[in-house]
XYZ file of N, CA and C in Angstrom:
573
model
N 135.667 87.305 49.216
C 136.170 88.654 49.230
C 135.458 89.416 50.327
N 136.217 89.933 51.293
C 135.661 90.704 52.401
C 135.418 92.121 51.941
N 134.235 92.588 52.133
C 133.859 93.917 51.683
C 134.109 94.934 52.796
N 134.049 94.560 54.019
C 134.257 95.468 55.138
C 133.453 94.991 56.334
N 133.548 95.689 57.408
C 132.810 95.277 58.593
C 131.305 95.449 58.387
N 130.577 94.527 58.924
C 129.126 94.543 58.807
C 128.540 95.517 59.830
N 127.424 96.205 59.502
C 126.807 97.090 60.487
C 126.064 96.322 61.571
N 126.041 95.006 61.480
C 125.361 94.194 62.487
C 126.323 93.826 63.600
N 125.797 93.737 64.773
C 126.597 93.292 65.905
C 126.315 91.827 66.110
N 127.295 91.116 66.502
C 127.162 89.673 66.651
C 126.211 89.293 67.770
N 126.114 90.109 68.808
C 125.324 89.709 69.967
C 123.826 89.859 69.761
N 123.356 90.837 68.994
C 121.917 91.037 68.896
C 121.342 90.648 67.546
N 122.128 90.652 66.523
C 121.620 90.302 65.210
C 120.937 91.453 64.519
N 120.748 92.585 65.192
C 120.118 93.760 64.596
C 121.165 94.846 64.415
N 121.002 95.667 63.397
C 121.920 96.796 63.249
C 121.790 97.738 64.438
N 122.858 98.405 64.773
C 122.880 99.296 65.925
C 121.842 100.404 65.784
N 121.627 100.908 64.562
C 120.688 102.007 64.390
C 119.230 101.564 64.463
N 118.937 100.272 64.560
C 117.577 99.772 64.737
C 117.339 99.263 66.152
N 118.137 99.642 67.099
C 117.909 99.229 68.475
C 118.697 98.015 68.876
N 119.649 97.608 68.051
C 120.520 96.501 68.458
C 121.367 96.952 69.633
N 122.337 96.212 69.981
C 123.120 96.529 71.164
C 124.143 97.621 70.900
N 124.028 98.263 69.780
C 124.948 99.345 69.480
C 124.849 100.433 70.532
N 125.943 101.032 70.877
C 125.934 102.095 71.848
C 126.086 101.617 73.274
N 126.172 100.344 73.501
C 126.312 99.857 74.871
C 127.771 99.569 75.188
N 128.588 100.403 74.688
C 130.016 100.249 74.923
C 130.404 100.803 76.278
N 131.677 101.076 76.461
C 132.161 101.522 77.757
C 131.557 102.846 78.226
N 131.161 103.724 77.325
C 130.606 105.005 77.725
C 129.091 105.023 77.817
N 128.447 103.888 77.699
C 126.985 103.813 77.689
C 126.422 104.100 79.071
N 125.426 104.966 79.127
C 124.735 105.257 80.376
C 123.268 104.898 80.181
N 122.771 103.956 80.962
C 121.370 103.569 80.781
C 120.432 104.695 81.182
N 119.289 104.708 80.566
C 118.270 105.700 80.854
C 117.733 105.446 82.263
N 117.569 106.504 83.022
C 117.049 106.366 84.384
C 115.607 105.873 84.320
N 115.223 104.995 85.240
C 113.836 104.522 85.229
C 112.887 105.668 85.550
N 111.705 105.594 85.032
C 110.706 106.621 85.273
C 110.371 106.673 86.757
N 110.110 107.872 87.253
C 109.774 108.051 88.662
C 108.354 107.554 88.902
N 108.192 106.499 89.705
C 106.847 105.970 89.918
C 105.962 106.907 90.735
N 106.560 107.856 91.442
C 105.772 108.754 92.280
C 105.573 110.131 91.646
N 105.994 110.289 90.406
C 105.889 111.589 89.747
C 104.436 112.035 89.600
N 103.550 111.109 89.298
C 102.135 111.471 89.139
C 101.533 111.929 90.460
N 101.906 111.268 91.545
C 101.389 111.653 92.857
C 101.936 113.018 93.253
N 103.217 113.264 92.964
C 103.808 114.570 93.264
C 103.115 115.661 92.459
N 102.830 115.386 91.202
C 102.141 116.367 90.363
C 100.722 116.618 90.877
N 100.047 115.569 91.333
C 98.705 115.716 91.895
C 98.745 116.594 93.146
N 99.728 116.392 93.995
C 99.861 117.215 95.202
C 100.137 118.668 94.835
N 100.980 118.874 93.836
C 101.299 120.233 93.395
C 100.056 120.908 92.818
N 99.291 120.180 91.995
C 98.060 120.731 91.427
C 97.041 121.051 92.515
N 96.972 120.212 93.532
C 96.024 120.437 94.619
C 96.327 121.756 95.322
N 97.601 122.065 95.494
C 97.980 123.313 96.156
C 97.849 124.519 95.245
N 98.134 124.340 93.973
C 98.192 125.483 93.060
C 96.928 125.690 92.236
N 95.881 124.912 92.502
C 94.653 125.073 91.722
C 93.798 126.193 92.305
N 93.240 127.041 91.448
C 92.345 128.082 91.936
C 91.029 127.457 92.394
N 90.182 128.086 93.092
C 90.208 129.492 93.472
C 91.019 129.704 94.755
N 91.863 130.730 94.748
C 92.728 130.964 95.887
C 92.051 131.757 96.995
N 90.927 132.352 96.743
C 90.225 133.094 97.788
C 89.583 132.193 98.823
N 89.460 130.919 98.501
C 88.843 129.980 99.426
C 89.921 129.336 100.294
N 89.578 128.976 101.526
C 90.584 128.365 102.395
C 90.877 126.900 102.064
N 90.064 126.277 101.239
C 90.256 124.859 100.925
C 90.554 124.676 99.438
N 91.401 123.716 99.112
C 91.678 123.433 97.699
C 90.512 122.699 97.042
N 90.644 122.435 95.762
C 89.623 121.722 95.004
C 89.326 120.379 95.672
N 88.051 120.126 95.947
C 87.652 118.931 96.702
C 87.968 117.636 95.953
N 87.779 117.632 94.646
C 88.055 116.409 93.876
C 89.537 116.079 93.856
N 90.375 117.104 93.687
C 91.816 116.866 93.705
C 92.271 116.376 95.076
N 91.721 116.969 96.124
C 92.086 116.549 97.482
C 91.649 115.112 97.742
N 90.465 114.752 97.300
C 89.974 113.389 97.474
C 90.857 112.397 96.717
N 91.249 112.750 95.500
C 92.130 111.878 94.710
C 93.493 111.740 95.378
N 94.011 112.820 95.910
C 95.310 112.769 96.593
C 95.245 111.871 97.825
N 94.199 112.016 98.630
C 94.065 111.174 99.822
C 93.942 109.706 99.445
N 93.248 109.423 98.357
C 93.099 108.041 97.899
C 94.445 107.465 97.462
N 95.277 108.274 96.803
C 96.568 107.794 96.292
C 97.577 107.515 97.401
N 97.544 108.288 98.474
C 98.557 108.117 99.528
C 98.090 107.233 100.668
N 96.887 106.719 100.565
C 96.275 105.992 101.672
C 97.153 104.866 102.225
N 97.703 104.030 101.396
C 98.444 102.860 101.890
C 99.884 102.803 101.378
N 100.411 103.908 100.925
C 101.743 103.900 100.345
C 102.634 104.901 101.080
N 103.551 104.380 101.900
C 104.430 105.254 102.682
C 105.338 106.086 101.793
N 105.828 105.519 100.709
C 106.701 106.269 99.804
C 105.935 107.430 99.174
N 104.685 107.204 98.815
C 103.862 108.276 98.256
C 103.605 109.352 99.306
N 103.384 108.939 100.543
C 103.156 109.899 101.621
C 104.405 110.760 101.838
N 105.578 110.132 101.795
C 106.825 110.876 101.937
C 106.977 111.902 100.814
N 106.657 111.490 99.602
C 106.786 112.383 98.450
C 105.807 113.539 98.548
N 104.576 113.266 98.947
C 103.580 114.329 99.098
C 104.012 115.299 100.197
N 104.575 114.776 101.268
C 105.086 115.632 102.344
C 106.119 116.616 101.801
N 107.049 116.117 100.990
C 108.075 116.987 100.403
C 107.456 118.053 99.500
N 106.484 117.652 98.694
C 105.829 118.602 97.784
C 105.072 119.669 98.587
N 104.418 119.271 99.660
C 103.662 120.225 100.468
C 104.586 121.209 101.182
N 105.737 120.749 101.633
C 106.677 121.680 102.259
C 107.220 122.672 101.235
N 107.428 122.206 100.001
C 107.833 123.144 98.945
C 106.705 124.134 98.632
N 105.461 123.676 98.683
C 104.322 124.570 98.425
C 104.210 125.622 99.521
N 104.636 125.298 100.734
C 104.623 126.289 101.807
C 105.645 127.396 101.578
N 106.573 127.178 100.680
C 107.572 128.196 100.350
C 107.182 128.981 99.094
N 105.976 128.768 98.582
C 105.511 129.452 97.363
C 105.492 130.960 97.598
N 105.655 131.736 96.543
C 105.721 133.193 96.695
C 104.347 133.857 96.794
N 103.272 133.084 96.750
C 101.929 133.638 96.894
C 101.214 132.978 98.061
N 100.249 133.677 98.622
C 99.515 133.169 99.787
C 98.540 132.044 99.432
N 97.913 132.115 98.251
C 96.899 131.122 97.885
C 97.417 129.697 97.926
N 98.509 129.386 97.220
C 99.041 128.021 97.287
C 99.490 127.620 98.689
N 99.995 128.571 99.457
C 100.381 128.254 100.838
C 99.154 127.893 101.667
N 98.067 128.638 101.475
C 96.854 128.342 102.239
C 96.288 126.980 101.862
N 96.331 126.655 100.576
C 95.861 125.335 100.148
C 96.775 124.237 100.693
N 98.073 124.498 100.737
C 99.003 123.512 101.302
C 98.700 123.283 102.776
N 98.391 124.338 103.506
C 98.033 124.188 104.926
C 96.769 123.337 105.055
N 95.785 123.561 104.183
C 94.549 122.777 104.230
C 94.817 121.299 103.950
N 95.667 121.018 102.968
C 95.992 119.625 102.638
C 96.778 118.991 103.786
N 97.740 119.721 104.336
C 98.513 119.210 105.467
C 97.592 118.902 106.628
N 96.628 119.785 106.883
C 95.679 119.566 107.973
C 94.867 118.289 107.753
N 94.375 118.104 106.532
C 93.604 116.890 106.226
C 94.432 115.628 106.427
N 95.639 115.621 105.879
C 96.489 114.428 105.979
C 96.981 114.204 107.400
N 97.202 115.278 108.148
C 97.645 115.159 109.532
C 96.606 114.406 110.364
N 95.347 114.712 110.137
C 94.278 114.046 110.893
C 94.061 112.598 110.448
N 94.500 112.239 109.251
C 94.220 110.909 108.715
C 95.358 109.913 108.843
N 96.598 110.381 108.943
C 97.727 109.470 108.812
C 98.737 109.626 109.943
N 99.006 108.524 110.612
C 100.013 108.504 111.663
C 101.389 108.829 111.091
N 101.689 108.272 109.946
C 102.983 108.524 109.304
C 103.146 110.005 108.963
N 102.102 110.606 108.418
C 102.175 112.013 108.055
C 102.319 112.891 109.293
N 101.657 112.520 110.384
C 101.825 113.267 111.631
C 103.289 113.271 112.055
N 103.939 112.119 111.942
C 105.351 112.041 112.295
C 106.217 112.909 111.389
N 105.919 112.892 110.095
C 106.696 113.696 109.141
C 106.534 115.194 109.412
N 105.313 115.622 109.650
C 105.076 117.046 109.900
C 105.628 117.455 111.258
N 105.505 116.605 112.247
C 106.062 116.932 113.562
C 107.570 117.118 113.474
N 108.220 116.308 112.640
C 109.663 116.460 112.442
C 110.001 117.747 111.696
N 109.090 118.242 110.878
C 109.328 119.456 110.090
C 108.496 120.625 110.609
N 108.195 120.609 111.888
C 107.331 121.632 112.463
C 107.941 123.033 112.367
N 109.257 123.130 112.439
C 109.890 124.445 112.325
C 109.623 125.072 110.952
N 109.664 124.270 109.893
C 109.369 124.784 108.551
C 107.916 125.235 108.464
N 107.004 124.480 109.061
C 105.588 124.862 109.064
C 105.401 126.186 109.800
N 106.043 126.333 110.953
C 105.910 127.560 111.734
C 106.464 128.770 110.979
N 107.573 128.590 110.295
C 108.192 129.708 109.580
C 107.433 130.077 108.318
N 107.008 129.072 107.543
C 106.439 129.336 106.218
C 104.929 129.541 106.206
N 104.235 129.048 107.230
C 102.778 129.183 107.245
C 102.303 130.190 108.289
N 103.033 130.296 109.403
C 102.608 131.194 110.478
C 103.473 132.451 110.499
N 104.700 132.340 110.034
C 105.564 133.507 109.963
C 106.224 133.860 111.276
N 106.690 132.867 112.022
C 107.317 133.140 113.308
C 108.702 133.764 113.164
N 109.282 133.724 111.973
C 110.589 134.333 111.709
C 110.455 135.253 110.490
N 109.831 136.427 110.675
C 109.534 137.279 109.518
C 110.761 137.860 108.824
N 111.881 137.936 109.543
C 113.084 138.479 108.914
C 113.667 137.494 107.901
N 113.757 136.228 108.283
C 114.337 135.211 107.402
C 113.312 134.639 106.426
N 112.051 134.520 106.851
C 111.000 133.912 106.024
C 109.750 134.789 106.052
N 109.749 135.907 105.332
C 108.551 136.759 105.333
C 107.403 136.080 104.597
N 106.208 136.309 105.094
C 105.027 135.761 104.439
C 104.629 136.670 103.278
N 104.161 136.071 102.173
C 103.826 136.873 100.989
C 102.410 137.421 101.051
N 102.114 138.242 100.068
C 100.740 138.645 99.820
C 100.309 139.909 100.529
N 99.122 140.369 100.161
C 98.529 141.507 100.855
C 98.244 141.136 102.309
N 98.178 142.118 103.190
C 97.982 141.828 104.619
C 96.740 140.996 104.935
N 95.637 141.220 104.206
C 94.427 140.447 104.517
C 94.597 138.969 104.156
N 95.280 138.667 103.045
C 95.538 137.274 102.683
C 96.540 136.635 103.642
N 97.542 137.403 104.036
C 98.521 136.905 104.999
C 97.834 136.582 106.317
N 96.923 137.433 106.737
C 96.188 137.204 107.994
C 95.374 135.913 107.892
N 94.717 135.688 106.752
C 93.941 134.455 106.564
C 94.839 133.221 106.623
N 96.019 133.320 106.008
C 96.972 132.201 106.044
C 97.397 131.908 107.471
N 97.755 132.949 108.212
C 98.190 132.754 109.603
C 97.055 132.165 110.429
N 95.853 132.716 110.269
C 94.705 132.209 111.038
C 94.437 130.740 110.736
N 94.508 130.372 109.460
C 94.256 128.980 109.059
C 95.330 128.057 109.627
N 96.592 128.483 109.569
C 97.689 127.649 110.061
C 97.639 127.503 111.581
N 97.338 128.593 112.286
C 97.243 128.517 113.754
C 96.040 127.667 114.158
N 94.930 127.784 113.426
C 93.753 126.955 113.718
C 94.077 125.476 113.511
N 94.818 125.163 112.450
C 95.212 123.771 112.215
C 96.113 123.271 113.346
N 97.072 124.087 113.728
C 97.986 123.703 114.807
C 97.225 123.509 116.113
N 96.266 124.380 116.403
C 95.451 124.240 117.619
C 94.609 122.966 117.571
N 94.067 122.652 116.400
C 93.278 121.429 116.238
C 94.153 120.189 116.438
N 95.356 120.214 115.879
C 96.274 119.088 116.053
C 96.626 118.920 117.517
N 96.870 120.041 118.190
C 97.247 119.986 119.593
C 96.098 119.439 120.439
N 94.889 119.857 120.126
C 93.728 119.382 120.880
C 93.527 117.877 120.708
N 93.712 117.393 119.480
C 93.461 115.986 119.189
C 94.642 115.088 119.542
N 95.859 115.539 119.233
C 97.031 114.668 119.354
C 98.078 115.189 120.336
N 97.784 116.264 121.051
C 98.771 116.891 121.928
C 99.284 116.001 123.034
N 98.450 115.105 123.521
C 98.916 114.223 124.604
C 99.970 113.243 124.107
N 99.891 112.857 122.847
C 100.856 111.916 122.276
C 102.015 112.616 121.574
N 101.794 113.854 121.157
C 102.825 114.629 120.462
C 103.034 115.952 121.209
N 103.816 115.929 122.292
C 103.965 117.149 123.104
C 104.614 118.316 122.361
N 105.314 118.048 121.274
C 105.908 119.146 120.493
C 104.834 120.082 119.957
N 103.632 119.568 119.742
C 102.550 120.413 119.234
C 102.168 121.494 120.244
N 102.141 121.139 121.511
C 101.810 122.104 122.560
C 102.842 123.227 122.592
N 104.118 122.835 122.528
C 105.186 123.837 122.537
C 105.135 124.696 121.274
N 104.840 124.077 120.141
C 104.776 124.814 118.874
C 103.634 125.825 118.895
N 102.484 125.438 119.423
C 101.340 126.346 119.489
C 101.647 127.513 120.423
N 102.233 127.210 121.562
C 102.609 128.264 122.506
C 103.638 129.213 121.878
N 104.620 128.635 121.183
C 105.643 129.431 120.528
C 105.036 130.325 119.445
N 104.120 129.774 118.659
C 103.472 130.555 117.602
C 102.692 131.715 118.193
N 101.932 131.474 119.238
C 101.158 132.545 119.868
C 102.067 133.609 120.479
N 103.179 133.174 121.093
C 104.129 134.132 121.663
C 104.808 134.946 120.562
N 105.180 134.301 119.473
C 105.872 134.992 118.380
C 104.951 135.982 117.680
N 103.679 135.639 117.555
C 102.729 136.544 116.901
C 102.304 137.679 117.828
N 102.385 137.450 119.115
C 102.032 138.491 120.102
C 100.591 138.921 119.968
N 100.357 140.239 119.874
C 98.977 140.720 119.785
C 98.291 140.372 118.464
N 99.069 139.941 117.473
C 98.484 139.537 116.192
C 98.021 138.086 116.181
N 98.283 137.363 117.253
C 97.859 135.955 117.328
C 96.341 135.888 117.332
N 95.766 134.881 116.662
C 94.298 134.775 116.638
C 93.684 134.697 118.030
N 94.354 134.025 118.960
C 93.815 133.928 120.322
C 93.810 135.294 121.007
N 94.825 136.102 120.767
C 94.904 137.433 121.383
C 93.876 138.385 120.770
N 93.559 138.251 119.508
C 92.594 139.126 118.848
C 91.175 138.826 119.292
N 90.890 137.586 119.701
C 89.525 137.239 120.107
C 89.240 137.666 121.534
N 90.267 137.966 122.304
C 90.053 138.352 123.706
C 89.634 139.792 123.830
């Protein structure tokens, strides 16, 4: 005497509600695999957003951990680059200044990162130096904004001094930044 259909599926031997193959019908959508770079992205975000914001450099331990994680992994370096460019668009000066410090550190250490930043130099100029104040105004009180601009221009000048012969875009970017800032440029204020 047949009592009715069994709650067991023939293929797995387990009931569907205990993790058998139930639910793997035509409308089944598998769960997306976990992002292997999510921890590195979170570390980069924490490095930029960790206090104290009055200092020009982020937390040293977080920065050291970030550099260790991206040392030999191009995919991780690409992900950190994306996170740092997003941090440059933050609505406060502190995270932007920390992002500039991290970008500066990685720029000096990694050929791949130099290429990524050189390709995104326009975003760096707009979001860290403020060469287009109408479209991308810099946040914060004027003294914090000045510190951000000074730090970003100093980083750009350092990159140009060290890598300018191999990356001529840096020379043009530094000249453009100084021209766009005019009398507010750090070089013009020291004269």
